[in-house]
Each structure stands twice: as structure tokens, then as C-alpha cells.
Amino acid sequence: MTEGAQAAPPILSVSGLGKSFGAVHALSEVSFDLRAGEAVGIVGPNGAGKSTFLAALTGAFAPSTGTIWLDGADVTGTPAEIMCRRGVVRTHQIPRPFGGLTVFENARLAASFGGPENGDADALAYGALKLCRMLPLANTQADRLGLLDRKRLEMARALATSPRVILLDEVGGGLTDAEAEVLVEIIREIRASGCAIVWIEHIVHVLLQVSERLICMDMGRIIADGDPQAVMRDPAVMEAYLGQGVT
Amino acid sequence: MSLSSSLSNLSTETSPMAQATTAPYRVRRWTPRAKITVLLFAVAVAALALAPAVTGAAFMDRAVALFVYILLAVTWNALAGYAGQVSVGQQGFFGLGAYVTIRLSDAGLPVFPSLVVAALVVGAIALPVSFVMLRLREGEFAIGMWVLATLFHLLVNLDPLIQGETGVSLIALNAVPAETRNLVIYLMALVSAVAVISAMFLLLRSRIGAALQAIRDDEAAAHSVGVNVVRTKQVIFVFAAFGAALAGALWLAGNVSFQPKAYFSVQWMAYTIFMVIVGGIGTFEGAILGAVVFFLLETFLGGYGVWYLLVLGASAIVMALGFPQGIWGYLSSRHGLSLVMVGRHLEAPETEKSGKGSGWSADG
Ligand SMILES: Nc1ncnc2c1ncn2[C@@H]1O[C@H](COP(=O)(O)OP(=O)(O)OP(=O)(O)O)[C@@H](O)[C@H]1O
Ligand SMILES: [Mg+2]
């Protein structure tokens, strides 16, 4: 999709990716390259296939068609647990905490299973909670958390695996302006550490504070990809959002 | 700089309260209450071990039943409550445990070691079986296990040694004087129950246990953060098969005669499910508590025949409707009661802020 003008080869790459759920084509003919350390925003109307795209990238299910490469190696059909250990992890749009465990135990579990081979799981979990400003909740059982804290936990848990690519699915929905500012700060810190980010969010102005590249999806396809301002002015994008209103 | 090193660094260098090299946090794995519980447990076990000195054969006989129930409840809870694999076919391993004991003893192995070896053999059989069974999902798995148990039953009936439903006795036991026999079986059952409880405790505190709790809470999420769900379930499947087989072997030792129908009966499953649901499925303490509750009901009401069954059924319904988390689940969620700590408590200056809200809106 993007022209491979930049020097670094893509860390994660897909071509011709498709996924059908019965008669629903949630994803069709998606091709995409992600370079190490890059930050990409994804927008698109409801049901566009954004979450399905992230899920397919992490191996949550095998795609119906297409190929996924990680570091140039074909990883199509590799299960999520192995993709995670290789450094690709996502958050869930509807948070899926381990409700019977505390916030710290959630993060630690992710660090010890999805993190580096001989990593210090306690240190990784502590670092992820600190980065996500969740230390005050460290010993709270996860099923006692409200929705916003559950979303933060999704992010902290994914970060605890020390990923090279983190895929964020609407972690910022429902935040106040002040909270959104903190989120942007956190995501900048993640970026500064060299981790590549793909971030789905409906609040475009927040998204644009961290991503230099924007993708718009509609009906299972990528309809625009590139400079955020250009993407937002793209007629196809305006068409897709007709009646939806872009913030 | 990788995220891994920067996260680790966050926990040491860049933290304002870090004192040079020491980490600014500590992870606690024990509470005073948990230590006391373990101590009391050890005292209770010691008392039970010495009990034969002051009690008679009747006590030991009943106690063996309790220990067998504990084996069934704890291991089925691991499988259904934690690994999410609701088997209704553990009676297959229970019966197999008894059958293999008969076979080993018949082949000349001393009778008491046969009991344990039989359980190990069944555990070994369960490993290849797990590859097939764990491919099945939810309802399919439950039914598949029931079919498997029926299959084991039919296969055992083909063995001429068993004489069909007439059955056989563990005759080697008759060579042992009654008093020694009772004592050895009692002690073996006690040690087995304690071993399985301890194994479960250690398992839950281990890496596998953390994975198991994650699978219990959300299997898909466990997958997405790197947990090998299938292998974790396999470990538990084999553990549960071993526990059921050990229970079957000990039941045989206590009752001497082996009639396939009685051992491969689905009634064992009904009892086990009752114990775990009533005690609190998916909780460590609940399964043990449920076994004790069932044992007490049986001991004091078992003589009333139909009435006993009515009480069992009624209490199952009341629990299912009123306390779906079971007795222990209710107590622990209502009163934050937890006797044994299997988790990890983070101690750090920032965690002391009373747990009200995260640091999102306040500082940055
Ligand atoms: N597991 C599933 N089974 C059946 N259909 C599904 C499944 N997951 C997604 N879909 C369908 O695929 C399409 C794309 O869904 P997806 O969740 O990827 O959209 P999205 O862009 O993330 O939308 P939103 O902005 O609402 O989160 C939708 O039509 C949805 O109903
Ligand atoms: Mg979505």
C-alpha cells in the first residue's frame, strides 16, 4: 500500500488479507506494511472491519485468504499466543480482563507468558502499570474495575509483554479531555521506546496527536492510507463517513 | 532502546523513589492469614494421622470415603472450574483406577503399591487421550467424556478376569490382617488427599496455576497474552484423570469387591458435581469444603434413603438458584474471605493511595 521508499523493511506486513464470517466479508483484499517504530491510526465507520483486521494481525484466527509476514517470515495461521511471544500483541475493544486476578496479577501473567524468555515478570508488570498510571489500582481485583479502568488494564497487560508492535483497539473511547491528554502522553512514551503502534480510534483529533500516518477502512477494505490530512480530505473517506460525522 | 528494557528501567532507575539499585516495589505471596491456614492444615493432618490410635475401624472406614470425595472434588474442580473443561466422564478414570489395580495385583505386584501404580498408569493413559478429547468444545467435550467412560466400561467387561458384571475381588487384600489393612488403607487415603490438595495449592501458585486462572476467567484473552492454553489444559486433564483413578483404586481397597457397573457409574459424577457446585466452583477452598459438606450430609442423612436424596436434590437447587458461586464463592465475594493466598500482592509507595481511581485525571 505505502510505497516502500523508506529504508527500513517492514516489521509486519500483510497482503490480500480476507476474512469471512459466513456470508459477511469482514475483511477483503487488505494489504498493509508496518515499519518498526511507526505509529499508524485507523479510522472507519462502525462495522468497517477495523477490529477484525487487528485480530487477524495477531493470529486470533486464521485469515480466509492472504498472507501475513513478521520480520519477513510467513506467519499466516500462527496462533495468537506465539505471535504475542514474538512481539505482536493487541488490546480488545471490549475489555477482557482476568476478573479473578488483581490488576498486577493480570499484567504479571502477560509478562511471564507473553514477555521475553528470561524477562523479570515482576519488573515488566510494574513498569507497565506505572507507565499506564495504574499503580494505585495494582491490588484491585480486575472484575471490580469500571469500564475505563478495564480499558487501561487491556493496555497495561499488552505492554507488560514488552511488544515490538502494539495494536490498540479503541482504548480512548469515553475519556474526558484531560484523560485523553494523559493517554496521548502514554502512547508517546510507548512510541519513544521504539514500539510500533497501530491505533483504532473514532476521535480523530486525539489519534492525530501521535500518528503520522492514517488509514481509513470501510466495508472490509482499506480505502485510504497515508498522510492524515490527505486521508481526511479523500473523497472516498468523506463518502464513507457520510451521515456519520467525523470529529 | 527496546520497550522491554525501558519498562524494566521504569521499575528501577527512572523511578523517583528508587534507592539506587533496589527495586521500588516488593511482591508479597503470603499473608499472615494464609500462613495460619497452612499451619492449621498441617495440625489437622497430623491429628488425622494419629487418629487411628484412639478411634476404631468404623471411623477409618468413613474417613476413607471422605478422602476419596476430596480427591474427586479437587481434581474435577481443577478440570471444570479452572480449565473450563466440564467433564461428565471422570467415572471412566475412577473405574479404570480400580480395574488396573486388580490387574496389577493379579500380575503379582504387592497390593498396596498397586493402588498408586494403577493411578499412575491411568494418568499415563490420559495423556494421549487428552490430545483427542481437548479438541472437542464445551458440550461436545462433556458428551465425549461420557462416551469415553462408557467405552472404558465396555472394554473392562471384555476382560475374562472381571467375569462381566459379576465382578471380582481384590483378593490379595484378604491375605493382610484386617487391622493392618484398615490402618494402611486409611493412611494411604489420607496421604493421597493431602498430596492432591498440596499439589493443587502448589500448582495454583506456579506459572501453570496463573495460566489456569487466566483460562478460567477468559480463555481468548489468555491466548492473546501468550498462554499456551492447550498444553495447560493437558496438564490438568492428566492431573484430574490421575486423581479420579487414585480415588477409584482407594475405593476398591476400602470395599474389596469390583463390580464394573458400580465403579463406572455416572453417580460418581453426580456426587462430584454436587460437591464442587455447593462448595464453590473455580475456588481452591470451595472444592474441599464441598466434599466435607457432602460427606457430612451422607454420614448423618444417608440412612434415611429417599429423604437423603431429596435433601441432596433440594440443596443443589437452592444453591444453584440462590448461591451460584457456591458457599465459598459467596463468602469470598461478600466478605473478601480468602484463607490461602495463591496470588501476588504488589507493595509499592504508589499502591498505598487507598486504591481509589487510577492516576489518570490527577497527576500525569
Ligand atoms: N465473530 C464474528 N462473527 C460474525 N461476524 C462478525 C464477527 N466479528 C465481526 N463480524 C462482522 O464483521 C464486520 C466487521 O466487524 P468489526 O468488529 O471488525 O468492525 P469495526 O470496524 O471494528 O467496527 P466498530 O467501529 O463498531 O468497532 C461486522 O459486520 C461484524 O458484524
Ligand atoms: Mg471494532
XYZ file of C-alpha atoms and ligand atoms in Angstrom:
643
model
C 0.000 0.000 0.000
C 2.567 2.557 1.068
C 5.421 2.788 -1.335
C 8.481 1.121 0.181
C 10.537 4.265 -0.170
C 11.682 4.308 3.452
C 14.882 2.453 4.220
C 13.771 0.002 6.910
C 11.999 -3.167 5.747
C 8.511 -3.631 7.233
C 8.347 -5.444 10.560
C 4.764 -6.594 9.944
C 3.257 -6.941 6.520
C 0.081 -8.374 5.012
C -1.184 -8.835 1.505
C -4.536 -9.893 0.113
C -5.862 -10.446 3.627
C -9.502 -11.561 3.768
C -11.817 -12.928 6.431
C -15.419 -14.039 6.094
C -17.824 -14.904 8.864
C -20.347 -16.947 6.934
C -21.791 -14.577 4.366
C -20.220 -11.479 5.966
C -16.977 -10.393 4.341
C -15.498 -8.617 7.345
C -12.156 -8.169 5.589
C -11.254 -8.304 1.912
C -8.061 -7.761 -0.048
C -6.276 -5.850 2.693
C -2.609 -5.108 2.117
C -0.539 -3.193 4.620
C 3.053 -2.646 5.751
C 4.153 -1.532 9.176
C 7.692 -0.346 9.845
C 9.456 -0.681 13.189
C 8.566 2.188 15.482
C 5.881 3.557 13.179
C 2.592 4.928 14.573
C -0.467 4.382 12.415
C -4.025 5.466 13.155
C -7.046 3.592 11.834
C -10.462 5.168 11.398
C -13.606 3.970 9.696
C -17.339 3.707 10.315
C -18.841 1.066 12.593
C -18.571 -2.420 11.166
C -15.818 -1.391 8.750
C -13.672 -4.353 9.794
C -11.112 -2.489 11.895
C -11.233 -4.829 14.896
C -11.298 -7.858 12.633
C -8.149 -6.523 10.960
C -6.270 -6.206 14.268
C -7.479 -9.622 15.376
C -6.229 -11.168 12.140
C -2.825 -9.459 12.562
C -2.328 -11.053 15.989
C -3.398 -14.507 14.876
C -6.628 -14.552 16.892
C -7.978 -16.518 13.927
C -6.533 -17.736 10.653
C -7.472 -15.432 7.760
C -9.667 -16.847 4.978
C -7.260 -15.532 2.362
C -3.950 -13.705 2.225
C -0.550 -13.833 3.872
C 0.960 -12.245 6.975
C 4.707 -11.718 7.361
C 6.566 -10.879 10.538
C 10.219 -9.865 10.073
C 9.911 -11.177 6.537
C 8.823 -14.670 7.630
C 5.408 -16.070 6.734
C 3.397 -16.278 9.960
C -0.062 -16.825 8.451
C -2.085 -19.029 10.760
C 0.356 -18.686 13.666
C -1.729 -18.692 16.869
C -2.072 -15.557 18.993
C -0.025 -16.929 21.884
C 3.017 -17.327 19.639
C 2.502 -14.001 17.857
C 2.457 -12.420 21.297
C 5.732 -14.029 22.293
C 7.202 -12.807 19.018
C 6.234 -9.271 19.922
C 2.826 -8.600 18.351
C 0.021 -8.008 20.816
C -3.362 -6.301 20.793
C -5.914 -4.934 23.216
C -9.563 -5.967 22.967
C -12.196 -3.392 22.061
C -14.488 -4.900 24.676
C -12.041 -5.415 27.538
C -11.383 -8.991 28.561
C -9.706 -8.788 31.970
C -8.890 -11.851 34.033
C -11.591 -10.939 36.526
C -10.472 -13.199 39.343
C -6.946 -11.780 39.317
C -5.755 -8.397 40.522
C -4.574 -5.696 38.141
C -0.961 -6.509 38.991
C -1.525 -10.248 38.535
C -3.125 -9.578 35.144
C -0.079 -7.670 33.977
C 2.351 -10.101 35.520
C 0.683 -13.054 33.862
C 1.019 -11.367 30.485
C 4.668 -10.561 31.192
C 5.535 -14.073 32.258
C 3.819 -15.825 29.327
C 3.920 -13.300 26.525
C 7.074 -11.472 27.550
C 10.725 -12.088 26.773
C 12.134 -15.519 27.575
C 14.205 -14.622 30.621
C 12.494 -11.356 31.465
C 11.776 -10.244 35.007
C 7.986 -10.575 35.004
C 7.534 -8.568 38.208
C 9.578 -5.698 36.820
C 7.801 -5.726 33.462
C 4.382 -5.761 35.105
C 5.355 -2.992 37.499
C 6.769 -0.928 34.637
C 3.641 -1.394 32.511
C 1.337 -0.388 35.370
C 3.482 2.611 36.133
C 3.520 3.675 32.501
C -0.265 3.355 32.320
C -0.704 5.193 35.653
C -2.386 2.164 37.144
C -0.218 1.525 40.206
C -2.856 2.821 42.637
C -5.138 0.041 41.401
C -2.444 -2.652 41.379
C -4.067 -4.826 44.035
C -7.668 -4.324 42.992
C -9.405 -7.381 41.621
C -9.990 -6.807 37.909
C -13.698 -7.596 37.918
C -14.227 -4.679 40.303
C -12.886 -2.190 37.759
C -15.088 0.200 35.813
C -15.045 0.244 32.019
C -12.359 2.922 31.667
C -10.001 1.167 34.042
C -10.635 -2.102 32.237
C -9.514 -0.453 29.014
C -6.382 0.830 30.719
C -5.760 -2.647 32.030
C -6.021 -4.007 28.480
C -3.265 -1.609 27.525
C -1.088 -2.279 30.562
C -1.426 -6.013 30.117
C -0.430 -5.819 26.467
C 2.520 -3.564 27.331
C 3.717 -5.958 30.006
C 4.609 -8.426 27.261
C 7.115 -5.800 26.010
C 5.850 -5.890 22.434
C 7.526 -4.583 19.305
C 4.120 -3.943 17.788
C 1.119 -2.964 19.874
C -2.349 -2.874 18.344
C -4.754 -0.667 20.283
C -8.486 -1.065 19.707
C -10.409 1.992 20.933
C -8.592 2.434 24.230
C -9.571 6.111 24.320
C -13.340 5.979 23.958
C -15.276 7.804 26.671
C -12.348 9.789 28.041
C -12.567 13.392 29.194
C -10.183 15.853 27.526
C -7.810 15.712 30.490
C -7.813 11.925 30.461
C -7.302 11.832 26.706
C -4.259 14.054 27.198
C -2.773 11.555 29.634
C -3.472 8.761 27.163
C -1.667 10.639 24.401
C 1.259 11.169 26.735
C 1.399 7.439 27.495
C 1.231 6.469 23.865
C 4.027 8.921 23.081
C 6.117 7.226 25.750
C 5.410 3.825 24.201
C 6.472 5.202 20.851
C 9.605 6.753 22.240
C 10.682 3.303 23.374
C 10.653 2.158 19.748
C 7.477 0.105 19.773
C 5.333 0.338 16.642
C 1.715 1.310 17.221
C -1.486 0.697 15.300
C -4.312 2.546 16.965
C -8.015 2.372 16.136
C -9.943 5.344 17.445
C -13.051 7.245 16.467
C -11.782 10.506 17.988
C -9.578 11.537 15.120
C -8.024 14.647 16.669
C -6.607 12.563 19.506
C -5.360 9.979 17.063
C -3.550 12.596 15.019
C -1.519 13.755 18.006
C 0.534 10.571 17.828
C 0.225 9.121 14.341
C 1.929 10.447 11.260
C 0.020 8.017 9.079
C -3.697 7.391 8.877
C -5.668 4.520 7.393
C -9.368 4.628 6.674
C -11.294 1.367 6.386
C -14.770 0.796 5.034
C -16.649 -2.394 4.272
C -13.672 -4.602 4.982
C -11.239 -2.688 2.789
C -8.559 -0.063 3.232
C -9.926 2.873 1.245
C -7.202 5.403 2.059
C -3.731 5.181 3.563
C -1.129 7.883 4.011
C -0.740 11.429 5.293
C -3.555 12.113 7.798
C -4.635 15.414 6.296
C -4.763 13.938 2.806
C -6.690 10.899 4.046
C -9.263 13.061 5.802
C -9.834 15.068 2.621
C -10.076 11.974 0.421
C -13.494 11.875 -1.306
C -13.850 8.136 -0.650
C -13.322 8.777 3.060
C -15.861 11.618 3.129
C -18.265 9.307 1.306
C -17.742 6.513 3.856
C -18.413 8.898 6.709
C -21.462 10.475 5.128
C -24.019 10.885 7.854
C -21.583 9.605 10.489
C -19.797 12.863 11.198
C -16.069 12.977 11.775
C -14.836 14.735 14.900
C 16.180 1.007 23.472
C 13.570 -1.727 23.483
C 10.289 -1.464 25.317
C 11.342 -4.422 27.422
C 14.393 -2.666 28.790
C 12.616 0.632 29.152
C 9.814 -0.981 31.121
C 12.298 -2.710 33.364
C 14.155 0.548 33.711
C 10.991 2.295 34.752
C 10.892 -0.007 37.699
C 14.406 0.843 38.803
C 16.348 3.856 37.552
C 13.751 6.349 36.436
C 11.543 5.829 39.440
C 11.845 8.762 41.814
C 11.622 6.575 44.903
C 14.157 4.092 43.659
C 17.067 3.874 46.029
C 19.992 3.339 43.704
C 19.763 -0.348 42.889
C 16.901 -1.685 44.986
C 13.555 -2.027 43.228
C 10.879 0.405 44.424
C 8.419 -2.419 44.925
C 8.073 -5.769 46.610
C 5.850 -8.672 45.628
C 4.274 -10.474 48.560
C 2.993 -14.014 48.165
C 1.904 -14.783 51.713
C -0.454 -13.162 54.172
C -0.424 -13.854 57.895
C -3.836 -15.470 57.492
C -2.566 -17.773 54.739
C 0.337 -18.836 56.923
C -2.015 -19.574 59.803
C -4.277 -21.569 57.484
C -1.397 -23.689 56.249
C -0.287 -24.214 59.838
C -3.794 -25.265 60.915
C -3.995 -27.563 57.912
C -0.734 -29.218 58.966
C -2.042 -29.632 62.517
C -5.287 -31.171 61.234
C -3.360 -33.593 59.038
C -1.140 -34.585 61.957
C -4.232 -35.138 64.118
C -5.838 -37.285 61.420
C -2.627 -39.272 61.056
C -2.645 -40.024 64.787
C -6.408 -40.580 64.994
C -6.283 -44.366 64.429
C -4.626 -44.672 67.840
C -7.859 -43.620 69.546
C -10.564 -44.484 67.027
C -11.914 -47.685 65.577
C -12.411 -49.328 62.214
C -15.747 -47.581 61.647
C -14.122 -44.151 61.838
C -11.333 -45.110 59.463
C -13.822 -46.642 57.056
C -15.872 -43.435 56.874
C -12.775 -41.266 56.676
C -11.567 -43.144 53.599
C -14.846 -42.157 51.916
C -14.211 -38.501 52.791
C -10.682 -38.636 51.376
C -11.970 -40.234 48.178
C -14.552 -37.460 47.827
C -11.853 -34.844 48.316
C -9.757 -36.441 45.567
C -12.693 -36.379 43.176
C -13.825 -32.864 44.045
C -10.401 -31.181 43.996
C -9.326 -32.705 40.693
C -12.672 -32.211 38.927
C -12.692 -28.612 40.128
C -9.256 -28.172 38.551
C -10.561 -29.514 35.268
C -14.041 -27.970 35.131
C -13.685 -24.953 37.392
C -10.255 -23.768 36.286
C -9.509 -25.282 32.879
C -13.157 -24.826 31.836
C -13.412 -28.426 30.630
C -16.667 -29.701 32.099
C -16.188 -33.449 32.034
C -19.042 -35.754 32.976
C -16.894 -38.823 32.399
C -14.425 -38.896 35.298
C -16.082 -42.140 36.434
C -14.249 -43.684 33.477
C -10.893 -42.964 35.146
C -12.319 -43.869 38.539
C -13.346 -47.305 37.261
C -10.118 -47.712 35.341
C -8.116 -46.971 38.509
C -9.898 -49.813 40.283
C -9.591 -52.150 37.306
C -5.878 -51.559 36.771
C -5.318 -52.192 40.488
C -6.972 -55.597 40.122
C -4.864 -56.359 37.067
C -1.578 -55.278 38.665
C -2.341 -57.210 41.820
C -3.273 -60.256 39.761
C 0.039 -59.946 37.939
C 1.828 -60.236 41.265
C 2.515 -56.637 42.292
C 2.067 -56.199 46.086
C -1.430 -54.956 46.714
C -0.782 -51.564 48.338
C 1.767 -50.302 45.803
C -0.689 -51.482 43.105
C -3.109 -48.773 44.185
C -0.679 -45.958 43.451
C 0.869 -47.545 40.372
C -2.636 -48.038 38.938
C -3.350 -44.324 39.283
C -0.030 -43.513 37.583
C -0.837 -45.920 34.747
C -4.236 -44.309 34.225
C -2.608 -40.866 34.281
C -0.234 -42.064 31.563
C -3.184 -43.365 29.520
C -4.896 -39.994 29.925
C -2.064 -38.111 28.202
C -2.632 -39.461 24.672
C -6.386 -39.393 25.336
C -6.140 -35.672 26.138
C -4.900 -34.874 22.621
C -8.153 -36.204 21.205
C -10.617 -35.085 23.869
C -9.354 -31.499 24.208
C -10.081 -30.912 20.545
C -13.740 -31.083 21.476
C -15.520 -27.919 22.545
C -17.752 -27.443 25.588
C -20.846 -29.645 25.165
C -19.006 -31.941 22.802
C -16.284 -32.410 25.379
C -18.775 -33.217 28.132
C -20.546 -35.789 25.991
C -17.268 -37.085 24.595
C -16.001 -37.776 28.116
C -19.189 -39.587 28.989
C -18.839 -41.728 25.859
C -15.208 -42.378 26.762
C -16.221 -43.557 30.233
C -18.794 -45.894 28.698
C -16.143 -47.189 26.326
C -13.748 -47.927 29.215
C -16.578 -49.730 30.982
C -17.304 -51.923 27.943
C -13.636 -52.697 27.390
C -13.138 -53.713 31.024
C -16.146 -56.010 30.766
C -14.408 -57.846 27.918
C -11.629 -58.930 30.271
C -12.389 -62.536 31.325
C -10.706 -61.898 34.695
C -13.540 -59.498 35.598
C -16.289 -62.031 34.755
C -18.575 -59.407 33.281
C -20.858 -57.624 35.710
C -20.353 -60.323 38.329
C -17.055 -58.695 39.079
C -14.092 -59.842 41.163
C -12.487 -59.032 44.479
C -9.091 -57.614 45.249
C -8.270 -60.980 46.808
C -4.701 -60.064 47.707
C -6.212 -57.857 50.433
C -7.573 -60.925 52.214
C -4.040 -62.026 52.953
C -3.492 -58.917 55.063
C -4.833 -58.985 58.651
C -7.953 -56.815 58.921
C -6.440 -54.385 61.424
C -3.303 -53.686 59.394
C -5.375 -53.473 56.251
C -7.718 -50.834 57.648
C -4.842 -48.793 59.001
C -2.785 -48.879 55.805
C -5.745 -48.009 53.593
C -6.725 -45.178 55.921
C -3.232 -43.733 55.920
C -2.844 -44.130 52.164
C -6.146 -42.340 51.577
C -5.133 -39.563 53.961
C -1.758 -39.119 52.300
C -3.411 -39.142 48.861
C -5.909 -36.450 49.803
C -3.211 -34.310 51.393
C -0.935 -34.840 48.398
C -3.611 -33.826 45.900
C -4.630 -30.776 47.962
C -0.984 -29.739 48.274
C -0.348 -30.379 44.583
C -3.327 -28.201 43.700
C -2.081 -25.480 46.043
C 1.425 -25.543 44.577
C 0.024 -25.779 41.058
C -2.115 -22.686 41.584
C 0.879 -20.754 42.908
C 3.032 -21.830 39.982
C 3.190 -20.484 36.454
C 0.723 -23.142 35.330
C -1.661 -22.015 38.034
C -1.552 -18.416 36.855
C -2.287 -19.638 33.330
C -5.075 -21.794 34.687
C -6.751 -18.892 36.468
C -6.472 -16.806 33.317
C -8.083 -19.581 31.263
C -10.816 -19.843 33.884
C -11.558 -16.121 33.578
C -11.167 -15.618 29.827
C -9.705 -18.225 27.529
C -9.413 -15.986 24.462
C -7.622 -13.296 26.443
C -5.250 -15.903 27.860
C -4.396 -16.867 24.296
C -3.750 -13.288 23.310
C -1.179 -12.669 26.041
C 0.890 -15.737 25.265
C -0.612 -18.536 27.359
C -0.360 -21.962 25.769
C -3.958 -22.888 26.510
C -3.914 -26.408 25.093
C -0.815 -27.544 26.965
C -2.076 -26.069 30.220
C -5.346 -27.942 29.807
C -3.456 -31.146 29.076
C -1.579 -30.916 32.354
C -4.864 -30.518 34.206
C -6.596 -33.257 32.225
C -3.896 -35.725 33.245
C -3.930 -34.451 36.842
C -7.716 -34.910 37.004
C -7.528 -38.400 35.485
C -4.840 -39.349 37.994
C -6.930 -38.026 40.890
C -10.068 -39.884 39.789
C -8.088 -43.099 39.240
C -6.465 -42.827 42.662
C -9.921 -42.308 44.145
C -11.182 -45.418 42.348
C -8.233 -47.509 43.496
C -8.703 -46.410 47.120
C -12.444 -47.024 46.928
C -11.657 -50.548 45.761
C -9.247 -51.020 48.637
C -11.952 -49.954 51.080
C -14.687 -52.088 49.543
C -12.647 -55.049 48.237
C -15.119 -56.084 45.534
C -15.050 -54.714 42.000
C -18.294 -54.670 40.057
C -17.796 -52.629 36.890
C -21.303 -51.177 36.993
C -20.774 -49.681 40.428
C -17.403 -48.121 39.552
C -18.174 -46.827 36.073
C -21.440 -45.386 37.348
C -22.346 -41.818 36.433
C -23.431 -41.462 40.062
C -19.801 -40.591 40.903
C -20.068 -37.634 38.587
C -23.345 -36.503 40.124
C -21.781 -36.569 43.596
C -18.635 -34.799 42.446
C -20.535 -32.062 40.651
C -22.710 -31.603 43.722
C -19.653 -31.176 45.952
C -17.922 -28.675 43.707
C -21.008 -26.605 42.876
C -22.096 -26.423 46.506
C -18.596 -25.646 47.743
C -17.784 -23.099 45.052
C -16.586 -23.990 41.578
C -13.326 -22.417 40.484
C -12.154 -21.773 44.037
C -9.432 -23.753 45.775
C -11.120 -23.842 49.179
C -14.599 -24.466 47.745
C -13.940 -27.922 46.356
C -12.589 -29.185 49.686
C -15.439 -27.575 51.600
C -17.981 -29.119 49.215
C -16.524 -32.588 49.736
C -16.802 -32.128 53.502
C -20.403 -30.879 53.228
C -21.389 -33.817 51.053
C -19.646 -36.225 53.403
C -21.491 -34.816 56.415
C -24.861 -34.968 54.648
C -24.213 -38.542 53.682
C -22.968 -39.527 57.109
C -25.913 -38.073 59.016
C -28.733 -38.450 56.471
C -27.535 -41.384 54.373
C -29.629 -43.770 56.480
C -32.862 -42.052 55.510
C -32.826 -43.374 51.945
C -35.200 -41.385 49.797
C -35.232 -38.445 52.201
C -31.489 -38.186 51.921
C -31.702 -37.968 48.140
C -34.451 -35.362 48.434
C -32.286 -33.237 50.717
C -29.377 -33.553 48.289
C -31.541 -32.534 45.346
C -33.183 -29.681 47.224
C -29.898 -28.264 48.462
C -28.466 -28.485 44.947
C -31.411 -26.472 43.622
C -31.255 -23.902 46.415
C -27.538 -23.453 45.865
C -27.866 -23.207 42.089
C -30.600 -20.574 42.326
C -29.515 -18.626 45.393
C -25.746 -19.039 45.522
C -24.471 -19.940 42.063
C -20.912 -19.287 43.224
C -21.264 -21.884 45.963
C -20.666 -21.461 49.670
C -17.056 -20.437 49.335
C -17.633 -18.230 46.315
C -20.340 -16.422 48.265
C -18.214 -15.945 51.381
C -15.161 -14.787 49.494
C -17.007 -12.316 47.274
C -19.150 -10.986 50.117
C -16.551 -10.820 52.833
C -13.331 -10.887 50.851
C -12.551 -14.124 52.631
C -9.514 -15.958 51.355
C -7.709 -18.462 53.512
C -4.851 -19.388 51.286
C -3.175 -16.773 49.199
C -2.329 -18.032 45.764
C -1.855 -14.587 44.250
C 0.727 -11.841 44.239
C 0.377 -8.631 46.195
C 2.321 -5.631 44.937
C 3.763 -3.373 47.602
C 4.962 -0.007 46.356
C 4.570 3.596 47.519
C 2.131 4.340 44.687
C -0.136 1.420 45.541
C -0.806 2.773 49.005
C -3.115 5.515 47.721
C -6.118 3.616 49.052
C -6.978 2.143 45.654
C -9.392 4.943 44.730
C -9.145 5.617 40.998
C -6.047 5.402 38.888
C -3.660 8.273 38.369
C -5.249 9.296 35.104
C -7.063 12.512 35.735
C -4.935 13.700 38.653
C -1.189 13.760 38.000
C 0.480 12.974 34.708
N -17.015 -13.280 15.139
C -17.812 -12.729 14.214
N -18.816 -13.446 13.676
C -19.612 -12.902 12.724
N -19.477 -11.670 12.235
C -18.502 -10.912 12.744
C -17.613 -11.389 13.751
N -16.737 -10.411 14.066
C -17.063 -9.377 13.284
N -18.109 -9.660 12.490
C -18.705 -8.764 11.483
O -17.671 -8.261 10.686
C -17.880 -6.907 10.381
C -16.694 -6.095 10.827
O -16.678 -6.027 12.251
P -15.548 -5.288 13.106
O -15.814 -5.548 14.518
O -14.219 -5.671 12.593
O -15.835 -3.764 12.751
P -15.169 -2.457 13.391
O -14.668 -1.663 12.274
O -14.217 -2.804 14.452
O -16.453 -1.737 13.982
P -16.594 -0.820 15.318
O -16.135 0.538 14.980
O -18.053 -0.854 15.602
O -15.792 -1.458 16.382
C -19.193 -6.514 11.044
O -20.209 -6.601 10.077
C -19.375 -7.555 12.107
O -20.727 -7.763 12.346
Mg -14.110 -2.527 16.405
